[in-house]
Coordinates of C-alpha atoms and ligand atoms in Angstrom, one line a residue:
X141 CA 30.4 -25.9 20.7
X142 CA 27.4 -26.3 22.3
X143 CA 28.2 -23.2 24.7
X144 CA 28.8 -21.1 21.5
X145 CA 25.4 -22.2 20.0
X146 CA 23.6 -21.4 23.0
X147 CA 25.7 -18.0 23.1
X148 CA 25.0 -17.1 20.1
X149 CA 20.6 -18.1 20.5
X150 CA 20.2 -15.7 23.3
X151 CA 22.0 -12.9 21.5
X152 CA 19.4 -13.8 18.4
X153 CA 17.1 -13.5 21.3
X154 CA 17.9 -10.3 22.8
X155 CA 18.3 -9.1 19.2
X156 CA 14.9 -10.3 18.5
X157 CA 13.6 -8.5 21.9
X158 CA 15.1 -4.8 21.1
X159 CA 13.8 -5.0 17.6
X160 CA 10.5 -5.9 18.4
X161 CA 10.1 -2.9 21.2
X162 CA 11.4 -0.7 19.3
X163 CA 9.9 -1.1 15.9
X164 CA 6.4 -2.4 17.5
X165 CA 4.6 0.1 15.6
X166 CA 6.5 -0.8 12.6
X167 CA 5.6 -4.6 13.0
X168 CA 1.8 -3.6 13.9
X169 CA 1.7 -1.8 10.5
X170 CA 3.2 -4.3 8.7
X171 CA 0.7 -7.3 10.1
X172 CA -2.4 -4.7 9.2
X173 CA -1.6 -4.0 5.6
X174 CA -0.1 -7.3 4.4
X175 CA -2.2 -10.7 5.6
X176 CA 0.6 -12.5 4.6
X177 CA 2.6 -11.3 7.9
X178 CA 1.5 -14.1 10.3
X179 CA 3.3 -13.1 13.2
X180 CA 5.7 -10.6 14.8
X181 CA 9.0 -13.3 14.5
X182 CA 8.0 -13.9 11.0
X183 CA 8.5 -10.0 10.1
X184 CA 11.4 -9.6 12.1
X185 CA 12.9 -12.1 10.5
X186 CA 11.8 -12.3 6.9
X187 CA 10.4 -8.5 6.2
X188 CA 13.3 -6.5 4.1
X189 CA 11.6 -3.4 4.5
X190 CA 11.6 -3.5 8.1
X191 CA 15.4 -4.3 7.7
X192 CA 15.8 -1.4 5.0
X193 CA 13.9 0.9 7.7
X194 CA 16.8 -0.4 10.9
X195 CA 19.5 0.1 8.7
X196 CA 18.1 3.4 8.0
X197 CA 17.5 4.7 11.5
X198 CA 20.8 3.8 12.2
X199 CA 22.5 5.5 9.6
X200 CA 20.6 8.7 9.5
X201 CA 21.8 9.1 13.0
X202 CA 24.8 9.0 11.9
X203 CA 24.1 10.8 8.9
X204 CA 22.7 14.0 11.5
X205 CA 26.2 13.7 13.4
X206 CA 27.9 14.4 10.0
X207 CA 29.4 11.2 9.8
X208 CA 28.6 11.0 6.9
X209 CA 30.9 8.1 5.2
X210 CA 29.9 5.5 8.1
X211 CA 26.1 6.2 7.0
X212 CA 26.5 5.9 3.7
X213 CA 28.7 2.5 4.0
X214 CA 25.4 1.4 6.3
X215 CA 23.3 2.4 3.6
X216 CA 25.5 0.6 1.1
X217 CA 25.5 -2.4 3.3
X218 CA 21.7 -2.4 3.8
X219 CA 21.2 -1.7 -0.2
X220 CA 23.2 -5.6 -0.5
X221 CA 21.0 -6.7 1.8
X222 CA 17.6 -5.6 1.2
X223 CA 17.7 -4.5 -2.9
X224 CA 16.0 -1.4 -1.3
X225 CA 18.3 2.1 -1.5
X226 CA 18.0 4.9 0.9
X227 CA 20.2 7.3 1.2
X228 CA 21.0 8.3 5.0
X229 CA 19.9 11.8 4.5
X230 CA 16.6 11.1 4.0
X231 CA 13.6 11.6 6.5
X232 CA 11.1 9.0 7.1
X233 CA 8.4 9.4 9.3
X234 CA 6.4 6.4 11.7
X235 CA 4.8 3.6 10.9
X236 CA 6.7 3.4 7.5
X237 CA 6.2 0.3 5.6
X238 CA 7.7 -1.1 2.1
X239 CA 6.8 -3.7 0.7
X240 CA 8.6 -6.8 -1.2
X241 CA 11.4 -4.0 -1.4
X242 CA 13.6 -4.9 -4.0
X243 CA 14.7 -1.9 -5.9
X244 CA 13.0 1.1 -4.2
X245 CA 15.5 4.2 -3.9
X246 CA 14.9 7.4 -2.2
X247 CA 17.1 10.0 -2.4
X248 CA 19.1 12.1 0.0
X249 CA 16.5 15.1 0.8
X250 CA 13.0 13.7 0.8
X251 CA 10.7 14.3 3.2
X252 CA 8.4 11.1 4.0
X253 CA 5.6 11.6 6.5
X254 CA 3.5 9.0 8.7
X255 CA 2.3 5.9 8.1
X256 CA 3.7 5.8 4.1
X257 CA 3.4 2.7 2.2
X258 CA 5.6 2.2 -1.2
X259 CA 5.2 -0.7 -3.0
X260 CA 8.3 -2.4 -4.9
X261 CA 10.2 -0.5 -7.7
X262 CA 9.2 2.9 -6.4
X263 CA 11.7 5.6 -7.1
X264 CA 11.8 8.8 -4.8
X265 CA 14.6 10.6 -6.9
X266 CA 16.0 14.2 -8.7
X267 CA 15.4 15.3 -12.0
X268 CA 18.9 16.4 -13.1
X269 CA 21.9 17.6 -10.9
X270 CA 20.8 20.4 -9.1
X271 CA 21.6 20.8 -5.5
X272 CA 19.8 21.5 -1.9
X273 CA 16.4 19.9 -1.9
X274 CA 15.9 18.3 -5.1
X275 CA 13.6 15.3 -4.0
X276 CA 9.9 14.9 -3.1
X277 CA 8.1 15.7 0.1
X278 CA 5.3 12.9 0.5
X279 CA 2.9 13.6 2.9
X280 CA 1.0 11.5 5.5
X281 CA -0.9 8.2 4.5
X282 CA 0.1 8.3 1.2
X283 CA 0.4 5.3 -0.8
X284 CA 2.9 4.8 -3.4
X285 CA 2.6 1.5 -6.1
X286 CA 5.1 -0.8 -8.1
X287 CA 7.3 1.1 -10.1
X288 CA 6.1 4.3 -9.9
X289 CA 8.9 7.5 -10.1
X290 CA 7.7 10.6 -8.1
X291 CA 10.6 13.4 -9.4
X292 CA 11.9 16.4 -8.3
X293 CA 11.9 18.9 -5.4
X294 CA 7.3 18.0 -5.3
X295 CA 5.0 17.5 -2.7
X296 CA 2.6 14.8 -2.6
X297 CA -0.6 15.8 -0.2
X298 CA -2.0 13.9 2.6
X299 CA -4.1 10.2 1.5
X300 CA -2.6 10.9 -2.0
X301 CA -2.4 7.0 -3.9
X302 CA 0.0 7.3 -6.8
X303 CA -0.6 4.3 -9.1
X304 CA 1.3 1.9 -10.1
X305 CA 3.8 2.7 -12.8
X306 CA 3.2 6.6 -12.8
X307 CA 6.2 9.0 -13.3
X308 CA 4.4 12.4 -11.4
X309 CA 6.6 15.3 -11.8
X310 CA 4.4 17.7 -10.8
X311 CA 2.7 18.4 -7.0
X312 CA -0.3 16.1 -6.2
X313 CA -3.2 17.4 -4.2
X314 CA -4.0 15.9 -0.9
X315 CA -6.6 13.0 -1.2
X316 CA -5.9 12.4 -5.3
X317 CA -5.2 9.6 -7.3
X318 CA -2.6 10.1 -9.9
X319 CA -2.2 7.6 -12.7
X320 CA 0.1 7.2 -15.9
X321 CA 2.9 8.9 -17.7
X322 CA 3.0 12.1 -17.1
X323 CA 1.0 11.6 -13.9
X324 CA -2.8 13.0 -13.9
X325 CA -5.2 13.0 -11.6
X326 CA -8.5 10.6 -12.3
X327 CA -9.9 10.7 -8.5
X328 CA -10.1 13.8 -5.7
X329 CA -12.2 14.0 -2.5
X330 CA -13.6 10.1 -3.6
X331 CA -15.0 11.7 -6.7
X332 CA -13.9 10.5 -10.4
X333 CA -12.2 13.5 -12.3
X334 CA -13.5 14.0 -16.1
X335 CA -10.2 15.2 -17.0
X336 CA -11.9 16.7 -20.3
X337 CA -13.7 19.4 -17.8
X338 CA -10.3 19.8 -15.4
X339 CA -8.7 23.1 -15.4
X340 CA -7.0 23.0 -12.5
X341 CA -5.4 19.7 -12.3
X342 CA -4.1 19.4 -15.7
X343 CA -1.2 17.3 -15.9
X344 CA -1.2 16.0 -19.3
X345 CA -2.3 18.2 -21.6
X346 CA -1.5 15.7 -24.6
X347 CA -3.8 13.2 -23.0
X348 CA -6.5 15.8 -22.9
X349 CA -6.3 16.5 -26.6
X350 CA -6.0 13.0 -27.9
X351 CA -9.3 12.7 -25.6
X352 CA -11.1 16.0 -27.0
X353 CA -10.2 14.7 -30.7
X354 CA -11.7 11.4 -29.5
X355 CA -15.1 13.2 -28.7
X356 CA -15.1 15.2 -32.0
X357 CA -14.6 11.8 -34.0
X358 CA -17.0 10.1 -32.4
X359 CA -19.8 13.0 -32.8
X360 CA -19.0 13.2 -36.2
X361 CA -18.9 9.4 -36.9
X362 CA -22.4 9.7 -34.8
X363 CA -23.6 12.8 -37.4
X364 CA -22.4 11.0 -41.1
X365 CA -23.7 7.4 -40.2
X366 CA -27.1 6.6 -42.2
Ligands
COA174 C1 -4.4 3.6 -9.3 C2 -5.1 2.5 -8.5 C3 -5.0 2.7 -7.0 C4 -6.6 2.4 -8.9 O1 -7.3 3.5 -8.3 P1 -8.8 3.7 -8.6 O2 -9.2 5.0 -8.1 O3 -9.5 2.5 -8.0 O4 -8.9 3.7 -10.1 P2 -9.8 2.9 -11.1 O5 -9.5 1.5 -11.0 O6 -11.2 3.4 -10.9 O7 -9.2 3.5 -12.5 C5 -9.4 4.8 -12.9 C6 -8.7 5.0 -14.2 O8 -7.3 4.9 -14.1 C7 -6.8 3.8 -14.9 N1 -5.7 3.1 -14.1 C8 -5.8 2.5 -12.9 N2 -4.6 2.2 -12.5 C9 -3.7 2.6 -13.4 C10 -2.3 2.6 -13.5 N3 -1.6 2.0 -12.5 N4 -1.8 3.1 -14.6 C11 -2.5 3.7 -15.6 N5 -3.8 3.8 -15.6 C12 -4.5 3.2 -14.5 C13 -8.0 2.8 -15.1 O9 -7.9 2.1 -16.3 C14 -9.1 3.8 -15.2 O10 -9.2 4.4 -16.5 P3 -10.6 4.9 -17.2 O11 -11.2 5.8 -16.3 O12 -10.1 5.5 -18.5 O13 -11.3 3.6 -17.3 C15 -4.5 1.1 -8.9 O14 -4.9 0.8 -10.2 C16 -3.0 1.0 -8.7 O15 -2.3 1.3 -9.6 N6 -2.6 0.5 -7.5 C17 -1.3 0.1 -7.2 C18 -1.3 -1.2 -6.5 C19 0.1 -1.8 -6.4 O16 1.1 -1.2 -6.7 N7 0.2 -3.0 -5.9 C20 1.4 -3.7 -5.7 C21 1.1 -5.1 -5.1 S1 2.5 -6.0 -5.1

């Protein structure tokens, strides 16, 4: 009995080793953008979207060998697990980073670049049923919040932050902040965008008229008050 336990601790071990040299950058990133990760063991052991991102590796290798029922039943495997969904055909970048996890999906053709982070309850998904690349490119340093849905064959630029809860259907500029439902920008290049004066970025033209009307009513409530 004894034997067996001590067996099985230096498999954990070794187990614990290859993880950590492999997936150091992985662990590094995690410890920089959450202060909650304390130490490397602690995200080996506890962080589901480092065990999302394992499974994954795994099964988009075997995904690229067109094997593709073994990756999915990884994927499957690692959706039970985890709460988080990705399918094997999916491309991920470095220094990828979920966190909390629990019901992200990202489907079969996205794109992800480096050093990504997506918050809970993102969805990376299609629109309908089309075929061939139907999901969204993300680019590098992009951040992603809780809940939001980024749809469609779209590509979200470089240091882009989506906020949380936005559904963006439409591409997104590098450096931009996209907020609400549909998703519009309010920030480029660090600067606020007065979506009243934007021509070029207009995601929401409801939103701009429900905002125009505003102005009027206030001008006129401005003009008829004694
Ligand atoms: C979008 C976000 C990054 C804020 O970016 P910001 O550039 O600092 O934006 P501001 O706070 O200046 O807000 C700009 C405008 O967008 C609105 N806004 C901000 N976040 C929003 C959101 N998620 N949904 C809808 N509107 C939002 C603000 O009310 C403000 O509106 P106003 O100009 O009419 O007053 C942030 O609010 C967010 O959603 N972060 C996600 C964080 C997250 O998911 N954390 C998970 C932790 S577990």
């Amino acid at each position: 009995m004894i034997l067996l336990l001590g067996i099985l601790l230096v498999l954990f071990m070794v187990k614990v080793y290859v993880i950590s040299t492999i997936f150091a950058e992985e662990i590094k990133t995690i410890q920089k953008r959450d202060p909650a990760a304390r130490s490397v063991f602690e995200v080996i052991l506890l962080y589901q979207g480092l065990h999302a991102l394992i499974h994954h590796r795994i099964a988009h290798f075997f995904y690229r060998k067109n094997h593709f029922l073994t990756a999915r039943w990884i994927s499957q495997v690692s959706r039970s697990l985890t709460g988080i969904e990705i399918h094997p055909g999916a491309t991920i970048g470095r220094r990828f980073f979920i966190d909390h996890g629990m019901g992200v999906v990202i489907g079969e053709t996205t794109v992800i670049g480096d050093d990504v982070l997506l918050y809970q309850g993102v969805t990376l998904g299609g629109t309908g049923l089309e075929k061939g690349k139907r999901h969204p490119t993300i680019g590098n340093t992009v951040v992603i919040g809780t809940g939001a849905k980024v749809l469609g064959n779209i590509t979200i630029g470089d240091n882009a932050y989506i906020g949380a809860n936005a559904v963006v259907i439409k591409d997104v500029p590098p450096n931009s902040t996209v907020v609400g439902v549909p998703g519009r920008i309010t920030k480029q290049d660090g600067k606020k965008i007065d979506v009243s004066l934007d021509h070029i970025h207009v995601l929401d033209p409801i939103m701009q008229t429900v905002e125009a009307l505003e102005k009027r009513l206030d001008a006129l409530e401005k003009k008829t008050k004694p």
